[in-house]
Short mmCIF file of C-alpha atoms and ligand atoms in Angstrom, two decimals:
data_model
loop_
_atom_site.label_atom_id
_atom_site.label_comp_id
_atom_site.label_asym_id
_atom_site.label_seq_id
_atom_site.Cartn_x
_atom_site.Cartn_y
_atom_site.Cartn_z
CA UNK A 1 -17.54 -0.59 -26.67
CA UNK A 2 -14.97 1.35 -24.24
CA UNK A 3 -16.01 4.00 -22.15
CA UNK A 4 -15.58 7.16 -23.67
CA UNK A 5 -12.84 8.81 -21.70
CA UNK A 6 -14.60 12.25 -21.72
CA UNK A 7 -17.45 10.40 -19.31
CA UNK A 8 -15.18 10.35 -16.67
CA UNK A 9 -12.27 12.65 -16.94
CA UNK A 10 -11.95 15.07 -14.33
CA UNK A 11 -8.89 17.27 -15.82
CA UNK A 12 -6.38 17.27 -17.83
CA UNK A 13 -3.06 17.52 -15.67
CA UNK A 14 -0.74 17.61 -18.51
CA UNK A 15 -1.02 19.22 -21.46
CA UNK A 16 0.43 17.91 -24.83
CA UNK A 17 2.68 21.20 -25.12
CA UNK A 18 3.73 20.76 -21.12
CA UNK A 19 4.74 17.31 -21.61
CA UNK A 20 6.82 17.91 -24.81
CA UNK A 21 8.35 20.82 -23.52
CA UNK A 22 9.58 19.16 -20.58
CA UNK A 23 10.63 15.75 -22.91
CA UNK A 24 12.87 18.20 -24.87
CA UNK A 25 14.25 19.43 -21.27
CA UNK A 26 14.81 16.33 -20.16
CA UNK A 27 16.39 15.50 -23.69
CA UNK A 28 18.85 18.16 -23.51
CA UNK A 29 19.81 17.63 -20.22
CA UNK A 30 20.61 13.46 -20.75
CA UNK A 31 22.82 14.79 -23.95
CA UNK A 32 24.98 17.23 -21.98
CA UNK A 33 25.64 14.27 -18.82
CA UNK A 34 26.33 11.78 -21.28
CA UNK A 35 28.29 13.86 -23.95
CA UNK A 36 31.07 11.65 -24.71
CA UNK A 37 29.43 8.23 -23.89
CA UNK A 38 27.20 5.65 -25.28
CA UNK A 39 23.66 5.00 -23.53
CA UNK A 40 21.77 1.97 -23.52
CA UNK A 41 17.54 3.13 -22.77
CA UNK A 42 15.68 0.50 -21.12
CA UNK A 43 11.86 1.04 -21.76
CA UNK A 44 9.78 -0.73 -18.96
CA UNK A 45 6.67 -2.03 -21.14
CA UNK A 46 4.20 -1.07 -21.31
CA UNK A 47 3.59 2.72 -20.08
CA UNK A 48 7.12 3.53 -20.80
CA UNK A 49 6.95 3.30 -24.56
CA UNK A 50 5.31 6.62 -25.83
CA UNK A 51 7.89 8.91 -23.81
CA UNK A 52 10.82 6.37 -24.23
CA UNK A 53 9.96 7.08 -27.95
CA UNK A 54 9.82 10.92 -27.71
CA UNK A 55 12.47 10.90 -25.09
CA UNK A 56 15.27 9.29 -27.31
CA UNK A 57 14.40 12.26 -30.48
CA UNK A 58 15.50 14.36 -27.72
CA UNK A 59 19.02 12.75 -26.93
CA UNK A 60 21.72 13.40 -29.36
CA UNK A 61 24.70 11.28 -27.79
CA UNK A 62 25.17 7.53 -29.63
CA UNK A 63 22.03 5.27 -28.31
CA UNK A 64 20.80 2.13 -28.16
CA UNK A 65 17.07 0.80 -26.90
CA UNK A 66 16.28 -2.65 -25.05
CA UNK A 67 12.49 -3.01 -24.12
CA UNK A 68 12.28 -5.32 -20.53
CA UNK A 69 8.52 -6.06 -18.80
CA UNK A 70 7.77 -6.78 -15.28
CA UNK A 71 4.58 -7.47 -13.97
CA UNK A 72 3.28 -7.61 -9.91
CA UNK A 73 2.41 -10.47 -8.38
CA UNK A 74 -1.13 -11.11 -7.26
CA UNK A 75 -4.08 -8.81 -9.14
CA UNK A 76 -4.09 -6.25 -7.64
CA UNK A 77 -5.08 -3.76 -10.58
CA UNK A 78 -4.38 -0.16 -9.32
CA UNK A 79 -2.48 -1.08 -6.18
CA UNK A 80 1.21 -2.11 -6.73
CA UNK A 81 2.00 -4.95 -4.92
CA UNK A 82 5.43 -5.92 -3.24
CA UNK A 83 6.91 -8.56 -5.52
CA UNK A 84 7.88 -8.57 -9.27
CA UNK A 85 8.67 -10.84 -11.43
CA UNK A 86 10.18 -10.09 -15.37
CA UNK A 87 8.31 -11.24 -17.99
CA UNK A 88 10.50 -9.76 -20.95
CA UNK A 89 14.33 -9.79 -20.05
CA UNK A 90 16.79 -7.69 -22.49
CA UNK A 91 18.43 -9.12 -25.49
CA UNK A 92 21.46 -7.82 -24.76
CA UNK A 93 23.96 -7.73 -22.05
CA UNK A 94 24.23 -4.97 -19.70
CA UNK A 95 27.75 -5.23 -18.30
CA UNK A 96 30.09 -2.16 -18.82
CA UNK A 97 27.32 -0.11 -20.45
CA UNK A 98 25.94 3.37 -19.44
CA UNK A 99 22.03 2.50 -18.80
CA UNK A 100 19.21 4.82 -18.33
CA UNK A 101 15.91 3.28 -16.89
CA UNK A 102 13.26 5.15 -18.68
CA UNK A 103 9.50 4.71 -16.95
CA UNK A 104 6.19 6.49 -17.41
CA UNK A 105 5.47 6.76 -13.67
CA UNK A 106 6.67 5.80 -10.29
CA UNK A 107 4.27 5.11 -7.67
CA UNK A 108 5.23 2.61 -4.52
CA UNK A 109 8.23 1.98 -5.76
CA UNK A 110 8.16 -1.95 -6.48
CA UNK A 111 8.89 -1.82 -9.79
CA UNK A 112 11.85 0.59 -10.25
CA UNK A 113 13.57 -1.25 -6.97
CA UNK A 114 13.52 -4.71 -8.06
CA UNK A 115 14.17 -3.91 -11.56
CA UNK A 116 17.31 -1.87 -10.33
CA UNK A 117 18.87 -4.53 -7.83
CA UNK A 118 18.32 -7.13 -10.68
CA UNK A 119 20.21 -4.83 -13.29
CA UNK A 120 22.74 -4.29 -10.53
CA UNK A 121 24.27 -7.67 -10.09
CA UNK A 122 24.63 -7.79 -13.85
CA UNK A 123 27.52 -4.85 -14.06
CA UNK A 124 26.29 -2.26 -15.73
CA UNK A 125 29.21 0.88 -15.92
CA UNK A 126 26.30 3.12 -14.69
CA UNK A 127 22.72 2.97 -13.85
CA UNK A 128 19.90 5.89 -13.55
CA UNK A 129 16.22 6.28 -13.84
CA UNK A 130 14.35 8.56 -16.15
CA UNK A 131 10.50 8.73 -14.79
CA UNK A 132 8.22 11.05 -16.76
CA UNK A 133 5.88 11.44 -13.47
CA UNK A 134 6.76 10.95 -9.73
CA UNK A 135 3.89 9.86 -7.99
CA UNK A 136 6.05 10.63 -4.56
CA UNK A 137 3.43 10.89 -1.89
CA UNK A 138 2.91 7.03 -2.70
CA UNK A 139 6.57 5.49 -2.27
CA UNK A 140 7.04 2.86 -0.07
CA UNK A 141 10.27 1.96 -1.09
CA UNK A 142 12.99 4.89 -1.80
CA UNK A 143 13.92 5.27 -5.67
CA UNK A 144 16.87 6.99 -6.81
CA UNK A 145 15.60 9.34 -9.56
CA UNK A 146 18.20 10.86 -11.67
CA UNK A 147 15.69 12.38 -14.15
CA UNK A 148 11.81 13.29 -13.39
CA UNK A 149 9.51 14.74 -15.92
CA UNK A 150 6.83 16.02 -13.26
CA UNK A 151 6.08 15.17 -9.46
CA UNK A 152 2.06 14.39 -9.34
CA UNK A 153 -0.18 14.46 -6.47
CA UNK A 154 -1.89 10.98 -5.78
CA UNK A 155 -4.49 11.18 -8.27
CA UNK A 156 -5.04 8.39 -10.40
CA UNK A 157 -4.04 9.38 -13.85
CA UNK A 158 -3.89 7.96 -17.77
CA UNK A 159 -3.03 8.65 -20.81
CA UNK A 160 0.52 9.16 -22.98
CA UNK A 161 1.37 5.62 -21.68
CA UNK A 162 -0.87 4.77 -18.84
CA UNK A 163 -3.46 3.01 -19.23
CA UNK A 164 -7.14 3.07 -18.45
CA UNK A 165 -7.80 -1.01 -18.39
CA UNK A 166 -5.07 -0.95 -21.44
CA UNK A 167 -6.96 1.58 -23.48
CA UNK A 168 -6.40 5.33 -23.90
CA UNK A 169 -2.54 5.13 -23.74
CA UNK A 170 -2.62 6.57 -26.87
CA UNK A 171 -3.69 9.76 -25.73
CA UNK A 172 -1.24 13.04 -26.36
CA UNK A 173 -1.65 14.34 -22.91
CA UNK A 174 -2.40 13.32 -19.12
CA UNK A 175 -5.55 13.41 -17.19
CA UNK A 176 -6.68 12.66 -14.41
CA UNK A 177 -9.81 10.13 -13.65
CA UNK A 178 -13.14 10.87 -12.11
CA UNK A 179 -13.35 7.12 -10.54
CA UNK A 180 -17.14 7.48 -9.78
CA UNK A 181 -17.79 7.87 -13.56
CA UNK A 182 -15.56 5.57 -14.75
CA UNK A 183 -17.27 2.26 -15.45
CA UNK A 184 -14.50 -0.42 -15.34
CA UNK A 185 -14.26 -3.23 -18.09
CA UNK A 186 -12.99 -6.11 -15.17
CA UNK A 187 -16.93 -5.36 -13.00
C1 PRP B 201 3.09 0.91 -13.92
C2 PRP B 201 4.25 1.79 -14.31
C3 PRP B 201 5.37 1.24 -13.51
C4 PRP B 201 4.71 0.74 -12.25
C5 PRP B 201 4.91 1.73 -11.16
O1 PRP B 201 3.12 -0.24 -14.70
O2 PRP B 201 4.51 1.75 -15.69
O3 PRP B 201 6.05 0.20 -14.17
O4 PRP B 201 3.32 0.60 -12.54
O5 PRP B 201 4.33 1.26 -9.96
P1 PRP B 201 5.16 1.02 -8.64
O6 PRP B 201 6.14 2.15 -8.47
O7 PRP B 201 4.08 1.04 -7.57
O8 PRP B 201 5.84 -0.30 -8.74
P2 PRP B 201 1.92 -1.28 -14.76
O9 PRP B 201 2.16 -2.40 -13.80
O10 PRP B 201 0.62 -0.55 -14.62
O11 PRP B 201 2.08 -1.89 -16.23
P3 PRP B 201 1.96 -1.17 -17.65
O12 PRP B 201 3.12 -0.23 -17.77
O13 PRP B 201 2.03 -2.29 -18.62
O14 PRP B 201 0.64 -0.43 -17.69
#
């Protein structure tokens, strides 16, 4: 059986209410810079999906959703490493389209950069990043973020997307992990 996350969560950070709140912020704020255009969301799998979902009932301009996954190299579990490599590309093209990045959290940076300069070469009309949390004290490479849900301290954090060894993303809100109580599946 999995660890019952109430063994070994510290706090809750985010609230259910404070996260939708700011989702319908956020929401409002994408409609009025895009009034007029077309977006194309790209959900980074898989801690991207439960705000990408809320995010989008949020947007009222014309939309469209790709999914793409990228994983790090190496296995390094709660570390980032430097290099990624896709393992789900889009099914559509990007050229000429408006396309907002949407991502549950960005920590070193990897990710977002690689994923960026790839979607770069392929034309896209724009190109922006939605991140529900900014992990900023952690960057190693810079990020342009055009829309952040909340900056969070370096804490190591799960729930509404992020995992706790792929369980608990479920979760309505975001807490944070007591990491001496928290008995990990991988030994
Ligand atoms: C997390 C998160 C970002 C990335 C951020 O994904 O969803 O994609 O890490 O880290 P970085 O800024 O240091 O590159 P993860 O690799 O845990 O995969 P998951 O979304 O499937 O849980």
């Amino acid at each position: 059986m999995v660890q019952d996350y109430q063994e070994y969560i510290e706090k809750v950070l985010l609230t259910e209410e404070q996260i939708q709140a700011r989702v319908r912020e956020l929401g409002a704020e994408i409609s009025r810079d895009y009034a007029g255009s077309e977006l194309l969301i790209i959900c980074i799998l898989r801690g991207g999906v439960m705000f990408t979902t809320d995010l989008v009932r949020q947007i009222d301009v014309p939309l469209a959703i790709e999914f793409m996954a990228v994983s790090s190299y190496g296995t390094g579990a709660r570390q980032s490493e430097g290099e990624v490599r896709i393992t789900l590309d889009l099914n559509t093209t990007v050229a000429s389209k408006h396309i907002l990045i949407v991502e549950d959290i960005i920590d070193s940076g990897h990710t977002l950069s690689s994923v960026i300069e790839m979607l770069k070469t392929r034309d896209p009309a724009s190109l922006y990043v939605c991140t529900l949390l900014d992990k900023f004290e952690r960057r190693e490479v810079e990020v342009p973020i055009r829309y952040c849900g909340f900056k969070i301290r370096n804490e190591f954090v799960f729930g509404y997307g992020l995992d706790m060894d792929e369980f608990y993303r479920n979760l309505p809100f975001i807490g944070t992990v007591n990491l001496e109580k928290y008995e990990t599946p991988l030994g």
